PDB file of N, CA and C in Angstrom:
ATOM      1  N   MET A 999       0.504  -1.217   0.347  1.00  0.00           N
ATOM      2  CA  MET A 999      -0.095  -0.179   0.046  1.00  0.00           C
ATOM      3  C   MET A 999       0.805   1.291  -0.016  1.00  0.00           C
ATOM      4  N   THR A1000       2.096   1.072   0.750  1.00  0.00           N
ATOM      5  CA  THR A1000       2.576   2.305   0.700  1.00  0.00           C
ATOM      6  C   THR A1000       3.556   2.602  -1.069  1.00  0.00           C
ATOM      7  N   ALA A1001       3.861   1.612  -1.592  1.00  0.00           N
ATOM      8  CA  ALA A1001       3.933   2.032  -2.989  1.00  0.00           C
ATOM      9  C   ALA A1001       3.073   2.671  -3.928  1.00  0.00           C
ATOM     10  N   LEU A1002       2.134   2.347  -3.560  1.00  0.00           N
ATOM     11  CA  LEU A1002       0.672   2.795  -4.213  1.00  0.00           C
ATOM     12  C   LEU A1002       0.547   4.161  -4.042  1.00  0.00           C
ATOM     13  N   GLU A1003       0.974   4.374  -2.608  1.00  0.00           N
ATOM     14  CA  GLU A1003       0.149   5.683  -1.913  1.00  0.00           C
ATOM     15  C   GLU A1003       1.348   6.547  -2.585  1.00  0.00           C
ATOM     16  N   GLN A1004       2.841   6.401  -3.198  1.00  0.00           N
ATOM     17  CA  GLN A1004       3.673   6.991  -3.802  1.00  0.00           C
ATOM     18  C   GLN A1004       3.079   7.209  -5.487  1.00  0.00           C
ATOM     19  N   GLY A1005       2.742   6.503  -5.687  1.00  0.00           N
ATOM     20  CA  GLY A1005       2.570   6.470  -6.695  1.00  0.00           C
ATOM     21  C   GLY A1005       3.061   4.994  -7.826  1.00  0.00           C
ATOM     22  N   GLN A1006       3.543   4.483  -7.105  1.00  0.00           N
ATOM     23  CA  GLN A1006       4.405   3.498  -7.737  1.00  0.00           C
ATOM     24  C   GLN A1006       3.589   2.145  -7.816  1.00  0.00           C
ATOM     25  N   THR A1007       3.007   2.204  -9.049  1.00  0.00           N
ATOM     26  CA  THR A1007       2.386   1.018  -9.287  1.00  0.00           C
ATOM     27  C   THR A1007       2.961  -0.279  -9.990  1.00  0.00           C
ATOM     28  N   ILE A1008       4.071  -0.270 -10.312  1.00  0.00           N
ATOM     29  CA  ILE A1008       4.952  -1.083 -10.687  1.00  0.00           C
ATOM     30  C   ILE A1008       5.748  -1.966  -9.963  1.00  0.00           C
ATOM     31  N   GLU A1009       5.714  -1.030  -8.442  1.00  0.00           N
ATOM     32  CA  GLU A1009       6.865  -1.210  -7.412  1.00  0.00           C
ATOM     33  C   GLU A1009       5.837  -2.505  -6.635  1.00  0.00           C
ATOM     34  N   ALA A1010       4.462  -1.651  -6.346  1.00  0.00           N
ATOM     35  CA  ALA A1010       3.664  -2.684  -5.348  1.00  0.00           C
ATOM     36  C   ALA A1010       3.263  -3.785  -6.638  1.00  0.00           C
ATOM     37  N   ILE A1011       3.378  -4.177  -8.172  1.00  0.00           N
ATOM     38  CA  ILE A1011       3.107  -5.735  -7.939  1.00  0.00           C
ATOM     39  C   ILE A1011       4.220  -6.383  -7.704  1.00  0.00           C
ATOM     40  N   LYS A1012       5.649  -5.494  -7.810  1.00  0.00           N
ATOM     41  CA  LYS A1012       6.707  -6.343  -7.294  1.00  0.00           C
ATOM     42  C   LYS A1012       6.519  -6.721  -6.447  1.00  0.00           C
ATOM     43  N   ILE A1013       6.719  -5.989  -5.108  1.00  0.00           N
ATOM     44  CA  ILE A1013       6.336  -6.122  -3.610  1.00  0.00           C
ATOM     45  C   ILE A1013       4.913  -7.612  -3.990  1.00  0.00           C
ATOM     46  N   VAL A1014       3.941  -7.441  -4.461  1.00  0.00           N
ATOM     47  CA  VAL A1014       2.802  -8.501  -4.565  1.00  0.00           C
ATOM     48  C   VAL A1014       3.500  -9.579  -4.653  1.00  0.00           C
ATOM     49  N   ARG A1015       4.338  -9.779  -5.960  1.00  0.00           N
ATOM     50  CA  ARG A1015       4.803 -10.635  -6.791  1.00  0.00           C
ATOM     51  C   ARG A1015       5.751 -11.704  -5.391  1.00  0.00           C
ATOM     52  N   LYS A1016       6.411 -10.752  -4.921  1.00  0.00           N
ATOM     53  CA  LYS A1016       7.477 -11.708  -3.995  1.00  0.00           C
ATOM     54  C   LYS A1016       6.999 -11.694  -2.237  1.00  0.00           C
ATOM     55  N   GLU A1017       6.304 -11.300  -2.408  1.00  0.00           N
ATOM     56  CA  GLU A1017       5.509 -11.360  -1.028  1.00  0.00           C
ATOM     57  C   GLU A1017       4.482 -12.817  -0.766  1.00  0.00           C
ATOM     58  N   ARG A1018       3.679 -12.641  -1.865  1.00  0.00           N
ATOM     59  CA  ARG A1018       2.691 -13.848  -2.068  1.00  0.00           C
ATOM     60  C   ARG A1018       2.954 -14.957  -2.959  1.00  0.00           C
ATOM     61  N   GLY A1019       4.173 -14.809  -3.717  1.00  0.00           N
ATOM     62  CA  GLY A1019       4.514 -15.904  -4.325  1.00  0.00           C
ATOM     63  C   GLY A1019       3.979 -16.177  -5.854  1.00  0.00           C
ATOM     64  N   LEU A1020       2.996 -14.858  -6.367  1.00  0.00           N
ATOM     65  CA  LEU A1020       2.438 -14.779  -7.464  1.00  0.00           C
ATOM     66  C   LEU A1020       3.051 -14.786  -8.930  1.00  0.00           C
ATOM     67  N   GLY A1021       2.349 -14.838 -10.112  1.00  0.00           N
ATOM     68  CA  GLY A1021       2.680 -14.843 -10.915  1.00  0.00           C
ATOM     69  C   GLY A1021       2.707 -13.302 -11.315  1.00  0.00           C
ATOM     70  N   LEU A1022       3.014 -12.596 -12.645  1.00  0.00           N
ATOM     71  CA  LEU A1022       3.182 -11.289 -13.060  1.00  0.00           C
ATOM     72  C   LEU A1022       1.229 -10.351 -13.025  1.00  0.00           C
ATOM     73  N   LYS A1023       0.948 -11.684 -13.999  1.00  0.00           N
ATOM     74  CA  LYS A1023      -0.755 -10.968 -14.131  1.00  0.00           C
ATOM     75  C   LYS A1023      -1.490 -11.710 -12.540  1.00  0.00           C
ATOM     76  N   GLU A1024      -1.234 -12.645 -11.929  1.00  0.00           N
ATOM     77  CA  GLU A1024      -2.062 -12.459 -10.794  1.00  0.00           C
ATOM     78  C   GLU A1024      -1.854 -11.437 -10.123  1.00  0.00           C
ATOM     79  N   SER A1025      -0.491 -10.882 -10.164  1.00  0.00           N
ATOM     80  CA  SER A1025      -0.257  -9.730  -9.063  1.00  0.00           C
ATOM     81  C   SER A1025      -0.701  -8.583  -8.885  1.00  0.00           C
ATOM     82  N   LYS A1026      -0.899  -8.136 -10.715  1.00  0.00           N
ATOM     83  CA  LYS A1026      -1.181  -6.834 -11.457  1.00  0.00           C
ATOM     84  C   LYS A1026      -2.702  -7.154 -11.328  1.00  0.00           C
ATOM     85  N   ASP A1027      -3.751  -8.203 -11.428  1.00  0.00           N
ATOM     86  CA  ASP A1027      -4.962  -7.973 -11.038  1.00  0.00           C
ATOM     87  C   ASP A1027      -5.151  -7.763  -9.633  1.00  0.00           C
ATOM     88  N   LEU A1028      -4.372  -8.191  -8.658  1.00  0.00           N
ATOM     89  CA  LEU A1028      -4.498  -7.944  -7.518  1.00  0.00           C
ATOM     90  C   LEU A1028      -4.339  -6.916  -6.964  1.00  0.00           C
ATOM     91  N   VAL A1029      -3.490  -6.253  -7.774  1.00  0.00           N
ATOM     92  CA  VAL A1029      -3.100  -4.531  -7.136  1.00  0.00           C
ATOM     93  C   VAL A1029      -4.231  -3.952  -7.842  1.00  0.00           C
ATOM     94  N   ASP A1030      -4.523  -4.237  -9.172  1.00  0.00           N
ATOM     95  CA  ASP A1030      -5.856  -3.638 -10.053  1.00  0.00           C
ATOM     96  C   ASP A1030      -6.779  -3.651  -9.015  1.00  0.00           C
ATOM     97  N   GLY A1031      -7.432  -4.686  -8.084  1.00  0.00           N
ATOM     98  CA  GLY A1031      -8.684  -4.669  -7.631  1.00  0.00           C
ATOM     99  C   GLY A1031      -8.586  -3.960  -6.540  1.00  0.00           C
ATOM    100  N   TYR A1032      -7.446  -3.893  -5.581  1.00  0.00           N
ATOM    101  CA  TYR A1032      -7.117  -2.980  -4.497  1.00  0.00           C
ATOM    102  C   TYR A1032      -7.654  -1.505  -4.974  1.00  0.00           C
ATOM    103  N   LEU A1033      -6.518  -1.234  -5.958  1.00  0.00           N
ATOM    104  CA  LEU A1033      -7.093   0.140  -6.855  1.00  0.00           C
ATOM    105  C   LEU A1033      -8.805   0.284  -7.044  1.00  0.00           C
ATOM    106  N   THR A1034      -9.611  -0.296  -7.396  1.00  0.00           N
ATOM    107  CA  THR A1034     -10.826  -0.486  -7.594  1.00  0.00           C
ATOM    108  C   THR A1034     -11.784  -0.034  -6.503  1.00  0.00           C
ATOM    109  N   THR A1035     -11.444  -0.796  -5.573  1.00  0.00           N
ATOM    110  CA  THR A1035     -12.049  -0.133  -4.144  1.00  0.00           C
ATOM    111  C   THR A1035     -11.518   1.066  -3.396  1.00  0.00           C
ATOM    112  N   ARG A1036     -10.523   1.417  -4.088  1.00  0.00           N
ATOM    113  CA  ARG A1036      -9.870   2.781  -3.189  1.00  0.00           C
ATOM    114  C   ARG A1036      -9.841   4.424  -4.474  1.00  0.00           C
ATOM    115  N   PRO A1037     -10.797   4.783  -5.133  1.00  0.00           N
ATOM    116  CA  PRO A1037     -10.937   5.828  -6.229  1.00  0.00           C
ATOM    117  C   PRO A1037      -9.820   6.660  -5.618  1.00  0.00           C
ATOM    118  N   ASP A1038      -9.689   7.521  -4.109  1.00  0.00           N
ATOM    119  CA  ASP A1038      -8.983   8.597  -4.214  1.00  0.00           C
ATOM    120  C   ASP A1038      -7.593   7.986  -4.503  1.00  0.00           C
ATOM    121  N   LEU A1039      -6.990   6.983  -4.347  1.00  0.00           N
ATOM    122  CA  LEU A1039      -5.749   6.363  -4.466  1.00  0.00           C
ATOM    123  C   LEU A1039      -5.647   6.535  -5.845  1.00  0.00           C
ATOM    124  N   GLN A1040      -6.607   5.933  -7.044  1.00  0.00           N
ATOM    125  CA  GLN A1040      -7.036   6.010  -8.323  1.00  0.00           C
ATOM    126  C   GLN A1040      -6.645   7.247  -8.635  1.00  0.00           C
ATOM    127  N   ARG A1041      -7.329   8.332  -8.197  1.00  0.00           N
ATOM    128  CA  ARG A1041      -7.377   9.562  -8.469  1.00  0.00           C
ATOM    129  C   ARG A1041      -5.416  10.481  -8.083  1.00  0.00           C
ATOM    130  N   ARG A1042      -4.837  10.076  -7.607  1.00  0.00           N
ATOM    131  CA  ARG A1042      -3.222  10.355  -6.762  1.00  0.00           C
ATOM    132  C   ARG A1042      -2.672   9.696  -7.827  1.00  0.00           C
ATOM    133  N   LEU A1043      -3.526   8.654  -7.941  1.00  0.00           N
ATOM    134  CA  LEU A1043      -1.969   7.654  -9.136  1.00  0.00           C
ATOM    135  C   LEU A1043      -2.232   8.280 -10.287  1.00  0.00           C
ATOM    136  N   GLN A1044      -3.986   8.783 -10.807  1.00  0.00           N
ATOM    137  CA  GLN A1044      -3.260   9.378 -12.176  1.00  0.00           C
ATOM    138  C   GLN A1044      -3.003  10.958 -12.155  1.00  0.00           C
ATOM    139  N   ALA A1045      -3.505  11.484 -11.088  1.00  0.00           N
ATOM    140  CA  ALA A1045      -2.560  12.875 -10.974  1.00  0.00           C
ATOM    141  C   ALA A1045      -0.597  12.921 -11.012  1.00  0.00           C
ATOM    142  N   ALA A1046      -0.596  11.708 -10.576  1.00  0.00           N
ATOM    143  CA  ALA A1046       1.355  11.495 -10.446  1.00  0.00           C
ATOM    144  C   ALA A1046       1.575  10.846 -11.979  1.00  0.00           C
ATOM    145  N   GLN A1047       0.927  10.776 -12.590  1.00  0.00           N
ATOM    146  CA  GLN A1047       1.239  10.234 -13.936  1.00  0.00           C
ATOM    147  C   GLN A1047       1.063  11.473 -14.626  1.00  0.00           C
ATOM    148  N   ALA A1048      -0.216  11.921 -14.412  1.00  0.00           N
ATOM    149  CA  ALA A1048      -0.374  13.207 -15.454  1.00  0.00           C
ATOM    150  C   ALA A1048       0.816  14.016 -15.410  1.00  0.00           C
ATOM    151  N   GLU A1049       1.565  14.362 -13.888  1.00  0.00           N
ATOM    152  CA  GLU A1049       2.758  15.155 -13.626  1.00  0.00           C
ATOM    153  C   GLU A1049       3.871  14.557 -14.228  1.00  0.00           C
ATOM    154  N   ALA A1050       4.344  13.475 -14.470  1.00  0.00           N
ATOM    155  CA  ALA A1050       5.132  12.557 -14.689  1.00  0.00           C
ATOM    156  C   ALA A1050       5.376  13.034 -16.226  1.00  0.00           C
ATOM    157  N   TRP A1051       4.072  12.328 -17.004  1.00  0.00           N
ATOM    158  CA  TRP A1051       3.942  13.138 -18.355  1.00  0.00           C
ATOM    159  C   TRP A1051       3.952  14.513 -19.208  1.00  0.00           C
ATOM    160  N   GLN A1052       3.612  15.339 -17.793  1.00  0.00           N
ATOM    161  CA  GLN A1052       4.333  16.773 -18.419  1.00  0.00           C
ATOM    162  C   GLN A1052       5.269  17.243 -18.115  1.00  0.00           C
ATOM    163  N   GLY A1053       6.038  16.357 -17.157  1.00  0.00           N
ATOM    164  CA  GLY A1053       7.852  16.837 -16.710  1.00  0.00           C
ATOM    165  C   GLY A1053       8.359  15.914 -18.080  1.00  0.00           C
ATOM    166  N   PHE A1054       8.233  15.199 -18.655  1.00  0.00           N
ATOM    167  CA  PHE A1054       8.735  14.411 -19.921  1.00  0.00           C
ATOM    168  C   PHE A1054       8.433  14.937 -21.101  1.00  0.00           C
ATOM    169  N   VAL A1055       7.009  15.697 -21.208  1.00  0.00           N
ATOM    170  CA  VAL A1055       7.374  16.126 -22.332  1.00  0.00           C
ATOM    171  C   VAL A1055       8.021  17.779 -22.438  1.00  0.00           C
ATOM    172  N   ARG A1056       8.061  18.165 -21.259  1.00  0.00           N
ATOM    173  CA  ARG A1056       8.977  19.941 -21.030  1.00  0.00           C
ATOM    174  C   ARG A1056      10.232  19.631 -20.926  1.00  0.00           C
ATOM    175  N   TRP A1057      10.626  18.506 -21.164  1.00  0.00           N
ATOM    176  CA  TRP A1057      11.976  17.908 -21.226  1.00  0.00           C
ATOM    177  C   TRP A1057      12.269  17.310 -22.708  1.00  0.00           C
ATOM    178  N   LEU A1058      11.481  16.738 -23.333  1.00  0.00           N
ATOM    179  CA  LEU A1058      11.677  16.643 -24.672  1.00  0.00           C
ATOM    180  C   LEU A1058      11.292  17.741 -25.731  1.00  0.00           C
ATOM    181  N   VAL A1059      10.534  18.812 -24.982  1.00  0.00           N
ATOM    182  CA  VAL A1059      10.613  20.357 -25.799  1.00  0.00           C
ATOM    183  C   VAL A1059      11.813  20.821 -25.584  1.00  0.00           C
ATOM    184  N   ILE A1060      12.322  20.760 -24.567  1.00  0.00           N
ATOM    185  CA  ILE A1060      13.935  21.427 -24.199  1.00  0.00           C
ATOM    186  C   ILE A1060      14.706  20.962 -25.234  1.00  0.00           C
ATOM    187  N   PHE A1061      15.106  19.565 -24.965  1.00  0.00           N
ATOM    188  CA  PHE A1061      16.011  18.810 -25.761  1.00  0.00           C
ATOM    189  C   PHE A1061      15.840  19.011 -26.996  1.00  0.00           C
ATOM    190  N   LEU A1062      14.621  19.246 -27.914  1.00  0.00           N
ATOM    191  CA  LEU A1062      14.066  19.494 -29.165  1.00  0.00           C
ATOM    192  C   LEU A1062      15.149  20.849 -29.761  1.00  0.00           C
ATOM    193  N   ALA A1063      14.448  21.805 -28.550  1.00  0.00           N
ATOM    194  CA  ALA A1063      15.146  23.267 -28.932  1.00  0.00           C
ATOM    195  C   ALA A1063      16.570  23.056 -28.897  1.00  0.00           C
ATOM    196  N   LEU A1064      17.343  22.522 -28.046  1.00  0.00           N
ATOM    197  CA  LEU A1064      18.890  22.554 -28.378  1.00  0.00           C
ATOM    198  C   LEU A1064      19.335  21.896 -29.597  1.00  0.00           C
ATOM    199  N   ALA A1065      18.176  20.979 -29.448  1.00  0.00           N
ATOM    200  CA  ALA A1065      19.274  19.905 -30.596  1.00  0.00           C
ATOM    201  C   ALA A1065      18.415  21.003 -32.210  1.00  0.00           C
ATOM    202  N   ALA A1066      18.026  21.854 -32.368  1.00  0.00           N
ATOM    203  CA  ALA A1066      17.923  22.870 -33.307  1.00  0.00           C
ATOM    204  C   ALA A1066      18.582  24.008 -33.180  1.00  0.00           C
ATOM    205  N   ALA A1067      19.187  24.706 -32.219  1.00  0.00           N
ATOM    206  CA  ALA A1067      19.636  25.523 -32.182  1.00  0.00           C
ATOM    207  C   ALA A1067      21.295  24.914 -32.122  1.00  0.00           C
ATOM    208  N   ALA A1068      21.625  23.503 -32.194  1.00  0.00           N
ATOM    209  CA  ALA A1068      22.832  22.904 -32.392  1.00  0.00           C
ATOM    210  C   ALA A1068      23.095  22.996 -34.042  1.00  0.00           C
ATOM    211  N   ALA A1069      22.015  22.101 -34.323  1.00  0.00           N
ATOM    212  CA  ALA A1069      21.941  21.981 -35.573  1.00  0.00           C
ATOM    213  C   ALA A1069      21.794  23.597 -37.003  1.00  0.00           C
ATOM    214  N   TYR A1070      21.325  24.773 -36.202  1.00  0.00           N
ATOM    215  CA  TYR A1070      21.382  25.568 -36.662  1.00  0.00           C
ATOM    216  C   TYR A1070      22.648  26.510 -36.564  1.00  0.00           C
ATOM    217  N   VAL A1071      23.457  26.199 -35.540  1.00  0.00           N
ATOM    218  CA  VAL A1071      24.961  26.628 -35.204  1.00  0.00           C
ATOM    219  C   VAL A1071      25.626  25.925 -36.516  1.00  0.00           C
ATOM    220  N   VAL A1072      25.421  24.454 -36.730  1.00  0.00           N
ATOM    221  CA  VAL A1072      26.258  23.798 -37.362  1.00  0.00           C
ATOM    222  C   VAL A1072      25.968  24.244 -38.932  1.00  0.00           C
ATOM    223  N   VAL A1073      24.961  24.381 -39.182  1.00  0.00           N
ATOM    224  CA  VAL A1073      24.483  24.234 -40.681  1.00  0.00           C
ATOM    225  C   VAL A1073      25.122  26.029 -41.147  1.00  0.00           C
ATOM    226  N   GLN A1074      24.884  27.048 -39.793  1.00  0.00           N
ATOM    227  CA  GLN A1074      25.729  28.181 -40.385  1.00  0.00           C
ATOM    228  C   GLN A1074      26.972  28.796 -40.235  1.00  0.00           C
ATOM    229  N   GLY A1075      27.924  27.291 -39.548  1.00  0.00           N
ATOM    230  CA  GLY A1075      29.258  27.161 -39.549  1.00  0.00           C
ATOM    231  C   GLY A1075      29.744  26.945 -41.034  1.00  0.00           C
ATOM    232  N   LYS A1076      29.243  26.229 -42.070  1.00  0.00           N
ATOM    233  CA  LYS A1076      29.575  25.700 -42.838  1.00  0.00           C
ATOM    234  C   LYS A1076      29.735  26.825 -43.833  1.00  0.00           C
TER     235      LYS A1076
END
């Protein structure tokens, strides 16, 4: 439950697999089943995932801008 509260769904599945000796699908189903009983936790996970996605997009835009600037400098230098 601690891993889920921290937004770490994959880590929660790993813990369930280890502690219960279940397969991947069974562990995922168990974690998903638990999440359906906790809508508040689901909302927090969705918010954490949305925030992570926004951070990824932000870094991607910065990287592309720097790559474009570097390409411009290289082309202008020729």
